mmCIF file of C-alpha atoms in Angstrom:
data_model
loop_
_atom_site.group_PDB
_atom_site.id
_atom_site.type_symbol
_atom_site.label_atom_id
_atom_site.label_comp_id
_atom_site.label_asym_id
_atom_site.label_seq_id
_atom_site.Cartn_x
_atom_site.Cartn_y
_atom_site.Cartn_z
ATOM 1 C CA UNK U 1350 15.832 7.546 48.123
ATOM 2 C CA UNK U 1351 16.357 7.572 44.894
ATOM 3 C CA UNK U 1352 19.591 5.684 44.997
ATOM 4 C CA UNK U 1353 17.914 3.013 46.580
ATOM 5 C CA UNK U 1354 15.133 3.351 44.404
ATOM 6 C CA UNK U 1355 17.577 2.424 41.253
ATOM 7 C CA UNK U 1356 19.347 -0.090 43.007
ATOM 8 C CA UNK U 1357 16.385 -1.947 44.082
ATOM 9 C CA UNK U 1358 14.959 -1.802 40.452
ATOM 10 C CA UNK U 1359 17.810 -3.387 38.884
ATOM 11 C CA UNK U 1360 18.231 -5.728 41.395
ATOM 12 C CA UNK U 1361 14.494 -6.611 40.850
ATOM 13 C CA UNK U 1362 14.734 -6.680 36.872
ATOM 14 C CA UNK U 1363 17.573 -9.177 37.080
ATOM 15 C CA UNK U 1364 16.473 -11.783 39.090
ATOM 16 C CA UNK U 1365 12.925 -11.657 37.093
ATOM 17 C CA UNK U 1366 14.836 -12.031 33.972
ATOM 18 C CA UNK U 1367 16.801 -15.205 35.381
ATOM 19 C CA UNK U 1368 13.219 -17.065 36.477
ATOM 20 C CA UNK U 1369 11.850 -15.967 33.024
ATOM 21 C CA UNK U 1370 14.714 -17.603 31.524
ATOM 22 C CA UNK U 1371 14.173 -20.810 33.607
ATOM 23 C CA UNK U 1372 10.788 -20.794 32.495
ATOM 24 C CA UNK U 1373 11.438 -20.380 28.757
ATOM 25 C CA UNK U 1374 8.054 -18.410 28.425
ATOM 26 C CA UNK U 1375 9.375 -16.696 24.965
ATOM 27 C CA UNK U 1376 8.757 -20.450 23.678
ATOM 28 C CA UNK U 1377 4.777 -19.929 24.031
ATOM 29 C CA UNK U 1378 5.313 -17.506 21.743
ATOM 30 C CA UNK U 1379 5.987 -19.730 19.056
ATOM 31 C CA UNK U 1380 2.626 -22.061 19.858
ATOM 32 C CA UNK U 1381 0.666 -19.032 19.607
ATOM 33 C CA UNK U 1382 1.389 -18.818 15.875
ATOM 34 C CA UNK U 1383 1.245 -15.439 15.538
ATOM 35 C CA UNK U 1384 2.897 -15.497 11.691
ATOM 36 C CA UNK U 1385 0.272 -17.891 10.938
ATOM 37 C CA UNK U 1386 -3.041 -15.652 12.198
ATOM 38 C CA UNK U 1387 -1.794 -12.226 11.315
ATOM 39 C CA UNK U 1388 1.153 -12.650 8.693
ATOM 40 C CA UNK U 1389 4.639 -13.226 8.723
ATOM 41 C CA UNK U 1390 4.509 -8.947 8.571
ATOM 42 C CA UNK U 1391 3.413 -8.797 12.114
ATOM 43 C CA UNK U 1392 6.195 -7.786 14.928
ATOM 44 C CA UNK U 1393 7.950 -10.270 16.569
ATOM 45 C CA UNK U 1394 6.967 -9.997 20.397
ATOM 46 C CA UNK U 1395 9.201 -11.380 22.961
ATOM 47 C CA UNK U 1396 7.608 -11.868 26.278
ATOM 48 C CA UNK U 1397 10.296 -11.405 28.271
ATOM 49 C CA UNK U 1398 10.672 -8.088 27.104
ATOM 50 C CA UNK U 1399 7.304 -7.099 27.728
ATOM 51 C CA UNK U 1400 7.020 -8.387 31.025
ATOM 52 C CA UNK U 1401 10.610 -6.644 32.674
ATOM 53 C CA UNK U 1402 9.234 -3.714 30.985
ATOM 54 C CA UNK U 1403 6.272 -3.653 32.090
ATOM 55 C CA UNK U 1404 7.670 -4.191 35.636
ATOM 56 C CA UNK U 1405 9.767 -1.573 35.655
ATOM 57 C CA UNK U 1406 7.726 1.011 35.282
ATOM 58 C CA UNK U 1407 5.396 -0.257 37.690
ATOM 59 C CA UNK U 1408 8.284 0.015 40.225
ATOM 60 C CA UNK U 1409 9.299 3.316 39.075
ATOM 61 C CA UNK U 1410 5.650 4.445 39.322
ATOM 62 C CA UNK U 1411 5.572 2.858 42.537
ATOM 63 C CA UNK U 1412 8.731 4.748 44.400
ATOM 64 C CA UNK U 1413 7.174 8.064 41.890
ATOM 65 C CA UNK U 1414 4.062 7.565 44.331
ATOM 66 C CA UNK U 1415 6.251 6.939 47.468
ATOM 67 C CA UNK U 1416 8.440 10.185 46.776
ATOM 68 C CA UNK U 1417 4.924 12.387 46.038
ATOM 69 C CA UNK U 1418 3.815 11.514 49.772
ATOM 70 C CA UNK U 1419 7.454 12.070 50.927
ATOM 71 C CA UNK U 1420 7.173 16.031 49.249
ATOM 72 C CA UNK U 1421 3.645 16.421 50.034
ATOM 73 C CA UNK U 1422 1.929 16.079 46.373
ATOM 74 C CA UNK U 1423 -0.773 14.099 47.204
ATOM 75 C CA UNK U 1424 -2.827 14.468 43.646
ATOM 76 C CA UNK U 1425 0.039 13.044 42.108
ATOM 77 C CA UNK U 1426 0.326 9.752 44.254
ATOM 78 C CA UNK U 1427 -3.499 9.567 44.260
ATOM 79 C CA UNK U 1428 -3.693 9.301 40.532
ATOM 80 C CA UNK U 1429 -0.675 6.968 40.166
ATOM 81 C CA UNK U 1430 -2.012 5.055 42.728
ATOM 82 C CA UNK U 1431 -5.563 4.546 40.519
ATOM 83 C CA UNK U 1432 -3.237 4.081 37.377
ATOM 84 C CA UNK U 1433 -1.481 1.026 39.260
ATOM 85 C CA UNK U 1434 -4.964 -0.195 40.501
ATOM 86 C CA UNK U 1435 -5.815 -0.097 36.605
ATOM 87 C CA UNK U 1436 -3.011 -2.297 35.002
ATOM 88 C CA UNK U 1437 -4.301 -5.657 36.786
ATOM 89 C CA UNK U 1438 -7.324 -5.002 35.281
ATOM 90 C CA UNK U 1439 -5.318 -4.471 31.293
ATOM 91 C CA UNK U 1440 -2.870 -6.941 32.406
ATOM 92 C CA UNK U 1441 -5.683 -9.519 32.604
ATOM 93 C CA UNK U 1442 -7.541 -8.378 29.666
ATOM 94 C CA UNK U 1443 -4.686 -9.060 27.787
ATOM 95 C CA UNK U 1444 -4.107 -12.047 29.162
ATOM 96 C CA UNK U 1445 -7.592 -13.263 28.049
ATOM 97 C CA UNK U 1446 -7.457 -11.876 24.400
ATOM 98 C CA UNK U 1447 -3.920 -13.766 24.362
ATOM 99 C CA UNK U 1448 -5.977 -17.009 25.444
ATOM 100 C CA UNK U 1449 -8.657 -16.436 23.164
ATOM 101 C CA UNK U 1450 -6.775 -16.372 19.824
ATOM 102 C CA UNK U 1451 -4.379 -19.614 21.147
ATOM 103 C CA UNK U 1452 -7.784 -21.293 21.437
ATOM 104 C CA UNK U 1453 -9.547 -19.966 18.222
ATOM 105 C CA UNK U 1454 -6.204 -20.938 16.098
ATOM 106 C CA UNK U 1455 -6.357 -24.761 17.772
ATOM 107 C CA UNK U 1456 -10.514 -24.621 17.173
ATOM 108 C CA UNK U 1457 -9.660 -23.653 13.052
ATOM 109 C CA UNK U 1458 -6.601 -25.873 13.219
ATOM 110 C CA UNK U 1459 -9.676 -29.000 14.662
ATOM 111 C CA UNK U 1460 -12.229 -28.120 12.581
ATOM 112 C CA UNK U 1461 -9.762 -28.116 9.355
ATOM 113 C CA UNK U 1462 -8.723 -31.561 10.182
ATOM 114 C CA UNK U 1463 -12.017 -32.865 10.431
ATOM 115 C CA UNK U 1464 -13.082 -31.912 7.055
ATOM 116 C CA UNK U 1465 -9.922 -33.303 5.429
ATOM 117 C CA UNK U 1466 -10.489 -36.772 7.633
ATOM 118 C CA UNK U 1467 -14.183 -36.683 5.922
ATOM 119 C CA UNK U 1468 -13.060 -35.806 2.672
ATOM 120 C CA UNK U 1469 -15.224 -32.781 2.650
ATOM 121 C CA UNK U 1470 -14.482 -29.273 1.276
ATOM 122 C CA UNK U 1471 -15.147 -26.164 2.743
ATOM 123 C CA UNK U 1472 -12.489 -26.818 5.751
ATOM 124 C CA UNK U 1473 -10.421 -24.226 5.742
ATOM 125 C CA UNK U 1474 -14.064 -21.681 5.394
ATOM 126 C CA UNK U 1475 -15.328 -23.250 8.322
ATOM 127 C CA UNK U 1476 -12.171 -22.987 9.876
ATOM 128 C CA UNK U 1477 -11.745 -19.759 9.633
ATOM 129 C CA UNK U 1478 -15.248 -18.675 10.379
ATOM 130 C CA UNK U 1479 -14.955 -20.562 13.263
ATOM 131 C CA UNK U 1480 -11.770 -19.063 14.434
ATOM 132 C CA UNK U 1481 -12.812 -15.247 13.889
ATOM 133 C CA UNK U 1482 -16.047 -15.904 15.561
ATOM 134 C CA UNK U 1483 -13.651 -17.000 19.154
ATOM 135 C CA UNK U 1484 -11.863 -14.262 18.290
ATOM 136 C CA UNK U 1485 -13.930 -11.654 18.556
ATOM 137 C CA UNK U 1486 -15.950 -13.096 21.289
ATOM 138 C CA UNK U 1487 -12.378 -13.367 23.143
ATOM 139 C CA UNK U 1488 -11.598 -9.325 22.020
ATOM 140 C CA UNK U 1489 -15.335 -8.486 23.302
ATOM 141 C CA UNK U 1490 -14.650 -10.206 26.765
ATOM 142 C CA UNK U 1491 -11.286 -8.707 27.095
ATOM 143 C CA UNK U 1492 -12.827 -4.890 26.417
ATOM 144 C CA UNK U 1493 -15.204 -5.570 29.079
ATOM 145 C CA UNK U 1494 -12.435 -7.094 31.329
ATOM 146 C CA UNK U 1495 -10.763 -3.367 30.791
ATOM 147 C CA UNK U 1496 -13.723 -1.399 31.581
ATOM 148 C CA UNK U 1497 -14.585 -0.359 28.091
ATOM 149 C CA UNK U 1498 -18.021 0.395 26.923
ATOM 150 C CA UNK U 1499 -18.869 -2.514 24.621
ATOM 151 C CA UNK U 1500 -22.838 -1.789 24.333
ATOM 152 C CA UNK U 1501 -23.122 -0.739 20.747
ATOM 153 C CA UNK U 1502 -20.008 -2.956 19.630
ATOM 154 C CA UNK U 1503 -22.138 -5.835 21.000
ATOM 155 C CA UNK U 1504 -25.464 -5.086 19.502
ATOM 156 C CA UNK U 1505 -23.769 -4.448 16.245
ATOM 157 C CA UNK U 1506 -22.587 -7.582 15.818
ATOM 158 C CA UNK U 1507 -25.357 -9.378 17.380
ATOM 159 C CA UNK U 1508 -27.387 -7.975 14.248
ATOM 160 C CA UNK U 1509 -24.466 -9.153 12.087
ATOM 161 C CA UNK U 1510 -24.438 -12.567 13.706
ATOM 162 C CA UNK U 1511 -28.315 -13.071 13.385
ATOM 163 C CA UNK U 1512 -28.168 -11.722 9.817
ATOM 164 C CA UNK U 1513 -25.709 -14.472 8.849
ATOM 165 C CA UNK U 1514 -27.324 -17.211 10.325
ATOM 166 C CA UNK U 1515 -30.901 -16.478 8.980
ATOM 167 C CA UNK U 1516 -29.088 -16.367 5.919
ATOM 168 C CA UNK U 1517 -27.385 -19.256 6.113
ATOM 169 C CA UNK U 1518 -30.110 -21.103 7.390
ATOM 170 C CA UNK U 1519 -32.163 -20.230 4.351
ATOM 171 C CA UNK U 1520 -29.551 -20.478 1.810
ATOM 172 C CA UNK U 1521 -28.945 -24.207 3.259
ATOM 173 C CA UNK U 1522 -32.255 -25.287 3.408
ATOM 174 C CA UNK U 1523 -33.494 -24.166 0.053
ATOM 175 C CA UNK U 1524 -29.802 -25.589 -1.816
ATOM 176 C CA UNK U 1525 -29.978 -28.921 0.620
ATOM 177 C CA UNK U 1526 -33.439 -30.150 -0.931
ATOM 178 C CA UNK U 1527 -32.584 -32.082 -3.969
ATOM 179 C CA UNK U 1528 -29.293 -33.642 -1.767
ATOM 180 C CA UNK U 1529 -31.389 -35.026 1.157
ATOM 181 C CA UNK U 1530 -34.260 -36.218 -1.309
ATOM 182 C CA UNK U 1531 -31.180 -37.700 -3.111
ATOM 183 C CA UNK U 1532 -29.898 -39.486 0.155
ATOM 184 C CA UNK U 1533 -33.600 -40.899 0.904
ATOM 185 C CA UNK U 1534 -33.860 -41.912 -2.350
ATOM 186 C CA UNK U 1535 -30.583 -43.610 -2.255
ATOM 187 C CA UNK U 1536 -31.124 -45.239 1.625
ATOM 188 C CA UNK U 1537 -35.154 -46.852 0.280
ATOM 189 C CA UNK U 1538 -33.113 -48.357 -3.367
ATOM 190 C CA UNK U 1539 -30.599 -50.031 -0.896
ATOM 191 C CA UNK U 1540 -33.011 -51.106 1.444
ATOM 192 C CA UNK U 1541 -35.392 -52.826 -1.100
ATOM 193 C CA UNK U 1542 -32.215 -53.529 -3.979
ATOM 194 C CA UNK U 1543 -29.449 -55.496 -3.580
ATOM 195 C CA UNK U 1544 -26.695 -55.624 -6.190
ATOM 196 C CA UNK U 1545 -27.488 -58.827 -8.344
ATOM 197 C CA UNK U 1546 -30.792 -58.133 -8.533
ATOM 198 C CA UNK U 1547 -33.084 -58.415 -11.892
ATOM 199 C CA UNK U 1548 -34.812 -55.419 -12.735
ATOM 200 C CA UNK U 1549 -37.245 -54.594 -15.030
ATOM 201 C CA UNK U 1550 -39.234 -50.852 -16.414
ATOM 202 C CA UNK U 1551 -40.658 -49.599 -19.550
ATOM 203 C CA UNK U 1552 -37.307 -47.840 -20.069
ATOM 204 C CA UNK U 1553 -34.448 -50.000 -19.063
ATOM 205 C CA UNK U 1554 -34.030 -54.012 -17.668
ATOM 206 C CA UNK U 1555 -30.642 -55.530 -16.588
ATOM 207 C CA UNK U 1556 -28.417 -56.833 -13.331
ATOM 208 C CA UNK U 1557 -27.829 -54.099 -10.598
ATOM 209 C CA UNK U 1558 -23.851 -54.045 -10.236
ATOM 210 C CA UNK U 1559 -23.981 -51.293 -7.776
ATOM 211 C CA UNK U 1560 -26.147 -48.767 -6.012
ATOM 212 C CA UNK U 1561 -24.884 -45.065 -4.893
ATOM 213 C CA UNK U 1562 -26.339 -41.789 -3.506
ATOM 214 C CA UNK U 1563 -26.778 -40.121 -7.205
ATOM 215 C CA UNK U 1564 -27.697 -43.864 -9.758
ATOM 216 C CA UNK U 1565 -28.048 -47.483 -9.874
ATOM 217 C CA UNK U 1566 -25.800 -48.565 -12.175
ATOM 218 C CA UNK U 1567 -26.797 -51.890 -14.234
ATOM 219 C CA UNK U 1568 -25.637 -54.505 -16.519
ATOM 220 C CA UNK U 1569 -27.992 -55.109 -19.679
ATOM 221 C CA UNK U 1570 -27.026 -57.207 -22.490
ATOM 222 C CA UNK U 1571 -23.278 -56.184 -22.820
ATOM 223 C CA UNK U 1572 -23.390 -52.766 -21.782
ATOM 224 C CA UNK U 1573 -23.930 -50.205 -18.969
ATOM 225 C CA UNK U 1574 -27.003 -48.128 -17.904
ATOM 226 C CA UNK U 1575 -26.774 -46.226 -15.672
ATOM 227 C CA UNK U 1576 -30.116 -45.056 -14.084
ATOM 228 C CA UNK U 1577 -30.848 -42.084 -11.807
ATOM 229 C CA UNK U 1578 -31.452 -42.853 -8.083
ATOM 230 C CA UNK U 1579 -34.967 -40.584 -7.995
ATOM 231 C CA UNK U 1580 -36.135 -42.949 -11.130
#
């Protein structure tokens, strides 16, 4: 038995490693970017290694569990027999966490872009706050997927989560004032100004030569004045 046990093992072991190799799976690997979420310290992982190893000693648990019931040690096969019920249940949780980062690094990788095709800073922030946020989210699911007891690791960061919007919220609302009085300011000068225009106050008279979100800036007898949108 356990000739045959060995024999069929390697037999098994090689014919997975020639479809892995037809499949060239190690190459997702590579659009994980691993070296770019953790670090080029992190270990290089190679899943064609992890996968004939992991099948290995599921077949050598497996004939372990065959030869208990052969000799009569039925606690031993029994609790084998719930360990190998177990893995699909860790196999898949990896499998999700795996999924998760992939799509938090594309999300950071999207939202990045964006902000450089707007010309707006704070991409790589948003990025990244984006991309921890689906990552923990992803580890959270993948716990549960596992069996573990996520309670308190959920309520935890549901306070953390609510504290940072509320203060986010308030910290945008109360800097964002003078900018969107700024932009109405700006939208009612261009709606009722045109450049060209003649304009006259106690303070300043010339030819707009162009109107943006923070002045108008005017022409007046051979120079430049430059007048505050709010004014």
């Amino acid at each position: 038995f356990l000739i045959f046990g060995w024999i069929f093992i390697k037999i098994t072991l090689y014919l997975v490693k020639k479809i892995l190799a037809f499949t060239k799976v190690d190459s997702l690997i590579a659009k994980l970017n691993f070296h770019e979420i953790f670090g080029n310290s992190i270990i290089k992982i190679q899943p064609t290694k992890i996968i004939l190893t992991a099948i290995k000693w599921i077949l050598i648990l497996v004939f372990i569990i065959i030869a208990s019931e052969l000799l009569g040690l039925k606690m031993i096969s029994e609790q084998l027999g719930n360990l190998i019920a177990y893995l699909p249940k860790l196999i898949s949780s990896l499998v999700i966490f795996g999924i998760g980062i992939y799509l938090a690094n594309i999300a950071r990788k999207a939202i990045s872009s964006m902000f450089s095709s707007l010309e707006l800073t704070g991409g790589n922030l948003a990025g990244n706050l984006i991309f921890y946020v689906i990552a923990i989210v992803s580890s959270i699911t993948a716990l549960n997927q596992a069996n573990v007891e996520t309670d308190l690791i959920t309520n935890n960061l549901s306070i953390i989560f609510a504290s940072i919007l509320l203060a986010f919220t308030i910290a945008f609302g109360l800097g964002s004032t003078d900018v969107i009085k700024r932009l109405l300011f700006s939208y009612y000068s261009r709606k009722n100004l045109q450049v060209g225009d003649k304009i006259r106050s106690d303070n300043f008279e010339g030819v707009i030569e162009s109107i943006n979100n923070i002045s108008v800036v005017l022409s007046s007898e051979n120079k430049t004045v430059i007048v505050p949108i709010k004014e």
